[in-house]
Amino acid sequence: MAQLTCKNLCLGYDGYEVIHNLNFEVNKGDYLCIVGENGSGKTTLMKAMLGLITPVKGRILTDGGLKHGGIGYLPQQTAVQRDFPASVWEVTLSGCQSRCGLRPFYNKAEKQLAEKNLEKMGLEKLKKRCYRELSGGQQQRVLLARALCATQDILLLDEPVAGLDPKVTADMYKLIEELNKKCGITIIMITHDIQAVKYADKILHIGDKKFFGTKSEYLQSDISKGFAKGEYNG
Amino acid sequence: MADIIDKIVLYLQYPFVRYAVIVGVLIALCSSLLGVTLVLKRFSFIGDGLSHVAFGAIAITSVLKLTNDMPFVLVVTVICAVLLLRTGQNTRIKGDASIAMISVGALAVGYLIMNIFSTSSNLSGDVCSTLFGSTSILTLTSDEVIMSVILCAVVVAVFIMFYNKIFSVTFDENFAQATGTRAKLYNLLIAVIIAVIIVLAMNLVGSLLISALVIFPALSAMRVFKSFKSVTVCSAVLSVFCALLGILISVVFSTPVGSTIVAVDIVVFVIFSVAGKLSVKFM
Ligand SMILES: Nc1ncnc2c1ncn2[C@@H]1O[C@H](COP(=O)(O)OP(=O)(O)OP(=O)(O)O)[C@@H](O)[C@H]1O
Ligand SMILES: [Mg+2]
């Protein structure tokens, strides 16, 4: 069975539909890119996969091994308030929250996990720094470390490179690719960046026209032509 | 100076002054704990609304002539906290309006009730003390003292137990919920704690000044410290210090307790703002 399956999924807000009848599935170890115009409902879809909004119709099925809350998540805009006083360490560790259950404090294993993920992201030196005083790229990496604390299975990334410079963007993609190839973590990434498509195995295009299939199929299809030529307004 | 110390020592021999100091310090400690969350989660409007609700509830107890008004006020305020949080979550604009409605409504009705039914000869004095807590901390009955101490202990214990969860939910509610933390439940918990703190703090500073007691220490600490833990610890220390100093000053110079404490809080805030600016410059 696929790790995550969407069946006849309809999503919307207060009665109007954003996504109609969407079908796709993600297997363990896949690298899926979700593309589409602004406002086509990519973030909405991701929120539904995370269980933050309930589908209007249809279902999202997860594999037995993937329990609720076993998903790591990198939000599009950090909903975090700009003034929030928090150190990099505190933010990263908060990714372990779901492992705690009702236990009030983090145990040693969780602290080690957070430590390890900080290292993976090359953030050891920034551990004590204040999160809000970091650059955008550093903040993204902290949030990625936090997401990794929450899961070993599947990562949902909503435009992880928005606002990053070309070098940091390339680094970010490399990091994500490593997580996918070396650690076997399933990646589902929303992106406007045609560069990112080359890393993916599968593409989901949403909007007026829908597409779901492998990368090579996508690149040959008509839908990708518009996207690749930059005809979308992003 | 020696005069003042003598005076303090003299006053501390009265049990009611000692009660006031103990309860005041405990209340200050509790109210500072959730300051950061309140400021950053924009829950402060709920805090404000609730303090008015508590005022209305007190007006009703004074009409019913309850000897110990705290349990009633507590129940009413907690219920309103839950209701306000509900409406605030569902519909954004209507939620704001309903909070304004409830809070201003409670204030008006509370004053009206006090005005119509009060048998006291010093009505405006009563109202003033409910709004600004002028002397209520010095007139606590032993029942009230015990209850305050218990509630404070519960608030501190709950806060420590759920410290990490409160952090997660305050920092990034969506992430917390997506990864399996029951964010709604903890929001509720936060709202209930706020309600308890407000009922407690009514005694110390009165309903109009509660927000100041909750928010100033957190804002001061945030000027200088950068991590959640250090800000929380610092604001707790500051709040206790300001409350202690405020109570002593008010006893010695017979100024109103609540506003004296808030004035001390403001002075500390100014000092910390300057310190924050300087530390940025020289580091
Ligand atoms: N909380 C909300 N309430 C009502 N409508 C919403 C809400 N969030 C999004 N929408 C609407 O749903 C549609 C899809 O929004 P969504 O954020 O999913 O787009 P997106 O594909 O992520 O766009 P972008 O590329 O700009 O991030 C938009 O028309 C938007 O106006
Ligand atoms: Mg989006």
XYZ file of C-alpha atoms and ligand atoms in Angstrom:
549
model
C 0.000 0.000 0.000
C 1.180 3.531 -0.747
C 2.395 5.663 2.120
C -0.148 8.357 1.381
C -3.133 8.170 -0.952
C -5.603 10.885 -1.955
C -8.885 9.584 -3.310
C -11.406 11.826 -5.071
C -10.239 14.610 -2.841
C -12.203 17.881 -2.811
C -10.974 20.757 -0.677
C -12.390 24.186 -0.071
C -13.156 26.993 2.332
C -16.600 28.080 3.500
C -18.471 26.458 0.670
C -16.309 27.286 -2.334
C -14.135 24.641 -3.807
C -10.418 25.121 -4.326
C -9.489 21.602 -5.423
C -11.867 19.235 -7.190
C -11.531 15.475 -7.435
C -7.839 14.990 -6.993
C -6.291 11.535 -7.136
C -2.689 10.631 -6.459
C -0.519 8.444 -4.301
C 2.918 8.678 -2.765
C 5.098 5.669 -2.060
C 7.803 5.373 0.518
C 11.009 7.045 -0.661
C 9.297 9.060 -3.404
C 10.263 12.613 -4.233
C 7.115 14.391 -5.316
C 6.953 17.986 -6.518
C 3.668 19.819 -6.416
C 3.506 22.671 -8.890
C 0.782 25.078 -9.960
C -0.122 28.735 -10.167
C -0.514 31.024 -7.183
C -3.816 30.342 -5.542
C -4.295 26.963 -7.204
C -4.550 25.346 -3.777
C -1.131 23.838 -3.138
C -0.873 25.044 0.430
C -4.476 24.026 0.969
C -3.664 20.514 -0.215
C -0.710 20.338 2.107
C -2.782 21.487 5.057
C -5.260 18.751 4.291
C -2.502 16.160 4.192
C -1.373 17.417 7.587
C -4.858 17.139 8.985
C -5.156 20.874 9.632
C -8.287 21.139 7.481
C -10.842 18.454 6.793
C -11.668 17.515 3.188
C -15.036 18.551 1.773
C -15.226 15.198 0.020
C -12.966 12.241 -0.602
C -10.303 10.791 1.619
C -6.649 10.948 2.479
C -5.369 7.538 3.484
C -2.091 6.943 5.205
C -0.184 3.745 5.503
C -0.450 1.914 8.815
C 3.168 2.619 9.665
C 2.618 6.349 9.330
C 0.728 7.403 12.387
C -0.996 10.721 12.825
C 1.628 13.290 13.619
C 4.384 11.244 11.999
C 4.778 13.923 9.363
C 7.468 16.570 9.306
C 6.427 19.924 7.935
C 8.107 23.077 6.728
C 5.546 25.872 6.462
C 5.381 28.358 3.587
C 5.499 31.552 5.555
C 6.496 30.991 9.085
C 3.380 31.794 10.992
C 5.781 32.571 13.786
C 5.475 36.071 15.115
C 8.453 38.227 14.386
C 9.148 39.144 17.976
C 9.131 35.663 19.397
C 12.059 35.115 21.769
C 13.306 31.596 21.113
C 16.728 30.106 20.661
C 17.614 27.845 17.752
C 17.895 24.990 20.214
C 14.430 25.542 21.648
C 12.874 25.694 18.196
C 14.599 22.520 17.029
C 13.738 20.620 20.166
C 10.091 21.561 19.835
C 9.994 19.227 16.833
C 10.213 16.352 19.300
C 7.043 17.453 21.046
C 4.836 14.761 19.557
C 7.209 12.077 20.812
C 6.649 13.227 24.372
C 2.992 12.411 24.643
C 1.976 13.546 28.088
C 5.493 13.520 29.456
C 6.281 17.126 30.410
C 9.972 17.276 29.538
C 12.245 16.068 26.766
C 14.327 13.013 27.502
C 17.907 12.336 26.591
C 17.161 10.505 23.355
C 15.082 13.429 22.117
C 17.798 15.912 22.966
C 20.319 13.780 21.116
C 18.024 13.593 18.116
C 17.704 17.371 18.062
C 21.459 17.694 18.404
C 21.992 15.295 15.513
C 19.573 17.126 13.256
C 21.195 20.471 14.026
C 24.478 18.941 12.949
C 22.921 17.574 9.779
C 21.808 21.079 8.883
C 25.208 22.517 9.808
C 23.782 24.621 12.599
C 25.806 23.514 15.629
C 27.417 26.924 15.938
C 24.097 28.730 15.937
C 22.541 26.571 18.634
C 22.389 29.303 21.262
C 21.486 32.109 18.882
C 18.126 33.810 18.820
C 15.932 32.417 16.045
C 14.519 35.755 14.950
C 17.986 37.239 14.456
C 19.003 34.649 11.856
C 18.932 35.181 8.109
C 16.078 33.755 6.075
C 18.148 30.823 4.846
C 19.356 29.982 8.340
C 15.808 30.155 9.649
C 14.670 27.748 6.938
C 17.366 25.297 7.957
C 16.363 25.535 11.610
C 12.776 24.778 10.653
C 13.981 21.861 8.550
C 15.912 20.517 11.540
C 12.739 20.840 13.585
C 10.753 18.999 10.921
C 13.327 16.209 10.929
C 12.878 15.841 14.679
C 9.204 15.220 14.081
C 9.626 12.450 11.518
C 11.856 9.825 10.006
C 9.363 8.976 7.283
C 7.898 11.815 5.338
C 8.587 15.532 4.931
C 6.178 18.085 3.551
C 7.861 21.255 2.336
C 5.941 24.322 1.252
C 8.157 26.455 -0.996
C 11.316 25.807 1.003
C 13.483 28.079 -1.136
C 11.226 31.124 -1.431
C 13.345 34.208 -0.808
C 16.691 32.411 -0.702
C 19.663 33.367 -2.875
C 20.808 30.993 -5.664
C 23.659 29.494 -3.679
C 21.635 28.853 -0.552
C 18.837 27.524 -2.759
C 21.207 25.008 -4.324
C 22.449 24.002 -0.858
C 18.891 23.560 0.321
C 18.023 21.328 -2.632
C 21.133 19.270 -2.008
C 20.177 18.833 1.629
C 16.689 17.742 0.697
C 18.013 15.354 -1.937
C 20.348 13.807 0.608
C 17.514 13.315 3.037
C 15.595 11.587 0.287
C 18.365 9.423 -1.139
C 20.452 8.675 1.944
C 17.886 8.604 4.694
C 15.020 7.300 2.590
C 12.668 10.046 3.710
C 9.702 10.643 1.445
C 9.666 14.220 0.165
C 6.601 16.138 -0.908
C 7.619 19.617 -1.977
C 5.605 22.538 -3.245
C 7.616 24.748 -5.545
C 7.455 27.462 -8.169
C 11.006 26.794 -9.165
C 11.353 24.860 -12.407
C 14.894 23.984 -11.291
C 13.474 21.881 -8.500
C 11.590 19.620 -10.861
C 14.807 17.917 -11.917
C 15.254 16.477 -8.422
C 11.799 14.927 -8.351
C 10.640 11.457 -9.345
C 7.021 12.437 -9.668
C 5.122 15.606 -10.396
C 1.679 16.700 -9.338
C 0.401 19.740 -11.212
C -2.763 21.333 -9.915
C -4.845 24.152 -11.305
C -7.233 24.323 -14.242
C -5.501 21.357 -15.793
C -4.341 18.567 -13.548
C -1.455 16.196 -13.984
C 0.019 13.408 -11.952
C 2.827 11.199 -13.177
C 6.544 10.748 -13.462
C 8.918 13.554 -14.248
C 9.635 12.475 -17.813
C 5.940 12.135 -18.608
C 5.404 15.577 -17.194
C 8.165 17.216 -19.174
C 6.705 15.845 -22.401
C 3.167 16.909 -21.612
C 1.519 20.165 -22.691
C 0.955 21.301 -19.157
C 4.623 21.501 -18.366
C 5.232 23.636 -21.460
C 3.341 26.551 -19.970
C 4.995 26.138 -16.624
C 8.499 25.755 -17.994
C 8.154 28.703 -20.339
C 7.176 30.831 -17.421
C 3.632 31.445 -18.548
C 2.400 31.124 -15.042
C 2.230 34.304 -13.015
C 4.613 33.445 -10.231
C 16.288 55.444 55.142
C 16.456 53.868 58.608
C 13.041 55.422 59.229
C 11.603 53.655 56.261
C 13.076 50.310 57.228
C 11.735 50.704 60.753
C 8.361 51.482 59.320
C 8.443 48.412 57.081
C 9.461 46.191 59.964
C 6.665 47.651 62.039
C 4.082 47.095 59.337
C 5.268 43.554 58.700
C 4.218 42.701 62.239
C 0.616 43.054 61.199
C -0.669 39.755 59.807
C -2.704 41.467 57.075
C 0.420 43.135 55.722
C 2.265 39.842 55.725
C -0.642 38.173 53.938
C -0.627 40.947 51.402
C 3.070 40.530 50.727
C 2.865 36.740 50.402
C -0.222 36.697 48.217
C 0.962 39.657 46.190
C 4.272 38.013 45.379
C 2.596 34.746 44.434
C 0.083 36.473 42.194
C 2.830 38.459 40.524
C 4.732 35.240 39.886
C 1.739 33.533 38.270
C 0.692 36.439 36.163
C 4.128 36.893 34.663
C 4.412 33.275 33.499
C 1.990 33.515 30.635
C 2.972 37.045 29.686
C 5.032 36.018 26.659
C 2.329 33.736 25.362
C -0.276 36.382 25.894
C 1.686 39.088 24.131
C 2.698 36.958 21.168
C -0.443 34.975 20.651
C -2.522 38.124 20.657
C -4.477 36.689 23.506
C -4.093 39.976 25.324
C -7.487 41.098 24.110
C -8.995 38.026 25.741
C -7.204 38.943 28.957
C -8.636 42.413 28.821
C -12.109 41.158 28.052
C -11.990 38.656 30.861
C -10.924 41.181 33.435
C -14.088 43.127 32.673
C -16.137 39.969 32.957
C -14.589 39.383 36.365
C -15.634 42.902 37.345
C -19.220 42.142 36.354
C -19.123 38.891 38.302
C -17.874 40.672 41.393
C -20.721 43.139 41.101
C -23.160 40.244 41.123
C -21.521 38.648 44.165
C -21.722 41.906 46.045
C -25.453 41.984 45.358
C -25.874 38.359 46.398
C -23.862 39.210 49.513
C -21.628 36.178 49.163
C -19.020 36.116 51.876
C -16.392 34.480 49.707
C -16.848 35.752 46.183
C -13.843 34.064 44.619
C -15.329 30.674 43.626
C -18.256 32.318 41.837
C -16.082 34.845 40.023
C -13.666 32.093 39.085
C -16.335 29.885 37.559
C -17.910 32.727 35.576
C -14.549 33.922 34.266
C -13.385 30.456 33.241
C -16.635 29.819 31.383
C -16.298 33.144 29.575
C -12.680 32.339 28.710
C -13.759 29.121 27.035
C -16.590 30.852 25.190
C -14.403 33.733 24.036
C -11.770 31.379 22.724
C -14.391 29.457 20.783
C -15.877 32.506 19.099
C -12.446 33.987 18.547
C -11.346 30.912 16.629
C -14.310 30.400 14.386
C -14.928 33.773 12.871
C -12.207 36.305 13.067
C -14.004 39.620 12.783
C -17.146 38.594 14.587
C -14.933 37.094 17.293
C -13.287 40.426 17.975
C -16.624 42.155 18.111
C -18.090 39.605 20.474
C -15.163 40.008 22.837
C -15.615 43.764 22.837
C -19.324 43.296 23.394
C -18.922 40.922 26.313
C -16.200 42.922 27.991
C -17.776 46.364 27.713
C -21.179 44.888 28.426
C -19.946 43.230 31.594
C -18.386 46.484 32.722
C -21.560 48.472 32.163
C -23.918 45.923 33.665
C -21.577 45.395 36.596
C -21.553 49.086 37.445
C -25.283 49.327 36.942
C -25.941 46.416 39.292
C -23.629 47.840 41.910
C -25.315 51.197 41.602
C -28.868 49.912 41.908
C -28.447 47.265 44.567
C -25.560 48.474 46.610
C -26.346 49.339 50.195
C -22.888 50.647 50.823
C -22.546 54.318 51.590
C -19.304 54.541 49.673
C -20.295 53.303 46.263
C -17.670 55.052 44.193
C -15.057 53.821 46.650
C -16.255 50.248 46.123
C -16.198 50.588 42.362
C -12.810 52.208 42.473
C -11.358 49.429 44.561
C -12.754 46.799 42.210
C -11.368 48.576 39.188
C -8.021 49.610 40.619
C -7.729 47.165 43.503
C -6.904 50.064 45.778
C -6.866 48.212 49.076
C -8.366 44.792 48.500
C -5.032 43.044 48.878
C -4.809 44.446 52.418
C -8.263 43.281 53.375
C -8.013 39.632 52.388
C -9.778 37.203 54.687
C -7.865 34.078 55.668
C -10.147 32.040 53.373
C -9.146 34.204 50.464
C -5.502 33.946 51.362
C -5.645 30.154 51.429
C -7.530 30.005 48.177
C -5.108 32.404 46.481
C -2.126 30.380 47.624
C -3.671 27.137 46.356
C -4.613 28.636 43.000
C -1.163 30.124 42.560
C 0.428 26.788 43.316
C -1.818 25.097 40.778
C -1.051 27.695 38.097
C 2.693 27.385 38.606
C 2.528 23.583 38.630
C 0.420 23.434 35.475
C 2.692 25.911 33.743
C 5.806 23.884 34.526
C 4.118 20.617 33.536
C 3.041 22.008 30.190
C 5.918 24.404 29.623
C 7.217 22.680 26.493
C 3.758 22.243 25.038
C 2.886 25.871 25.676
C 6.090 26.800 23.884
C 5.256 24.657 20.846
C 1.714 25.913 20.585
C 2.738 29.537 21.004
C 5.660 29.381 18.615
C 3.938 27.636 15.722
C 0.445 26.367 16.271
C 0.068 24.790 12.823
C 3.240 22.805 13.138
C 2.338 21.636 16.611
C -1.052 20.474 15.452
C 0.251 18.877 12.275
C 2.750 16.830 14.215
C 0.204 15.536 16.636
C 0.170 17.971 19.547
C -3.377 18.762 20.524
C -3.095 22.466 19.934
C -6.773 23.222 20.519
C -6.666 21.554 23.902
C -3.619 23.517 24.947
C -5.152 26.756 23.720
C -8.040 25.969 25.983
C -5.678 25.255 28.836
C -3.946 28.587 28.260
C -7.282 30.403 28.258
C -8.328 28.732 31.503
C -5.024 29.584 33.170
C -5.426 33.174 32.028
C -8.886 33.252 33.574
C -7.561 31.939 36.885
C -4.726 34.446 36.857
C -7.125 37.279 36.198
C -9.363 36.350 39.090
C -6.304 36.157 41.320
C -4.859 39.409 40.100
C -8.114 41.280 40.634
C -7.225 41.274 44.326
C -3.829 42.730 43.739
C -4.270 45.393 41.098
C -7.973 45.474 40.278
C -9.541 44.616 36.975
C -8.370 47.559 34.900
C -4.692 47.084 35.621
C -4.417 43.314 35.190
C -3.106 43.470 31.664
C -0.293 45.697 32.857
C 0.695 43.187 35.516
C 0.698 40.376 32.966
C 2.343 42.117 30.053
C 4.942 44.541 31.416
C 7.365 42.003 32.940
C 7.298 39.922 29.739
C 7.883 42.960 27.551
C 10.742 44.111 29.764
C 12.382 40.689 29.691
C 11.997 40.492 25.913
C 14.036 43.677 25.517
C 17.110 41.989 26.903
C 16.759 38.212 26.675
C 16.441 36.135 23.532
C 15.353 32.635 24.435
C 11.949 31.581 25.679
C 13.330 30.093 28.857
C 15.430 33.100 29.830
C 12.565 35.465 29.037
C 10.159 33.429 31.142
C 12.530 33.212 34.113
C 13.463 36.870 33.861
C 9.886 38.069 33.670
C 8.960 35.962 36.685
C 11.824 37.450 38.689
C 11.012 40.978 37.546
C 7.356 40.594 38.314
C 8.008 39.338 41.828
C 10.530 42.080 42.450
C 8.205 44.823 41.202
C 5.279 43.501 43.201
C 7.342 43.326 46.383
C 8.747 46.799 45.912
C 5.344 48.160 44.906
C 3.593 46.728 47.939
C 6.261 48.010 50.336
C 6.220 51.475 48.792
C 2.463 51.610 48.941
C 2.415 50.521 52.570
C 5.015 53.067 53.607
C 3.726 56.004 51.594
C 0.093 54.851 51.649
C -0.312 54.973 47.897
C -2.779 52.657 46.110
C -1.197 49.192 45.820
C -2.173 48.294 42.262
C -1.101 51.464 40.566
C 2.124 51.592 42.577
C 3.080 48.105 41.390
C 2.269 49.000 37.806
C 4.288 52.195 38.127
C 7.290 50.168 39.314
C 6.717 47.803 36.371
C 6.802 50.760 33.990
C 10.044 52.099 35.452
C 11.630 48.656 35.096
C 10.370 48.444 31.527
C 12.046 51.755 30.680
C 15.302 50.607 32.297
C 15.241 47.329 30.365
C 14.447 49.074 27.094
C 17.492 51.284 27.513
C 19.608 48.293 28.566
C 18.432 46.371 25.503
C 19.366 49.247 23.198
C 22.786 49.603 24.812
C 23.595 45.918 24.677
C 22.806 45.900 20.955
C 25.139 48.828 20.449
C 28.101 47.434 22.340
C 27.936 43.810 21.333
N -7.946 30.359 5.296
C -8.555 30.549 4.104
N -9.863 30.885 4.050
C -10.495 31.054 2.863
N -9.901 30.919 1.677
C -8.598 30.583 1.633
C -7.850 30.367 2.863
N -6.586 30.044 2.524
C -6.533 30.040 1.171
N -7.736 30.359 0.635
C -8.040 30.416 -0.801
O -7.824 29.144 -1.365
C -7.174 29.264 -2.612
C -5.907 28.438 -2.624
O -4.975 28.969 -1.692
P -3.584 28.308 -1.411
O -2.943 29.062 -0.309
O -3.774 26.856 -1.231
O -2.805 28.575 -2.785
P -1.328 28.196 -3.186
O -1.421 27.294 -4.354
O -0.561 27.707 -2.016
O -0.757 29.588 -3.662
P 0.742 30.189 -3.549
O 1.474 29.677 -4.739
O 0.544 31.646 -3.637
O 1.315 29.760 -2.251
C -6.942 30.749 -2.853
O -7.940 31.195 -3.745
C -7.117 31.372 -1.507
O -7.702 32.639 -1.645
Mg 1.083 28.323 -0.919
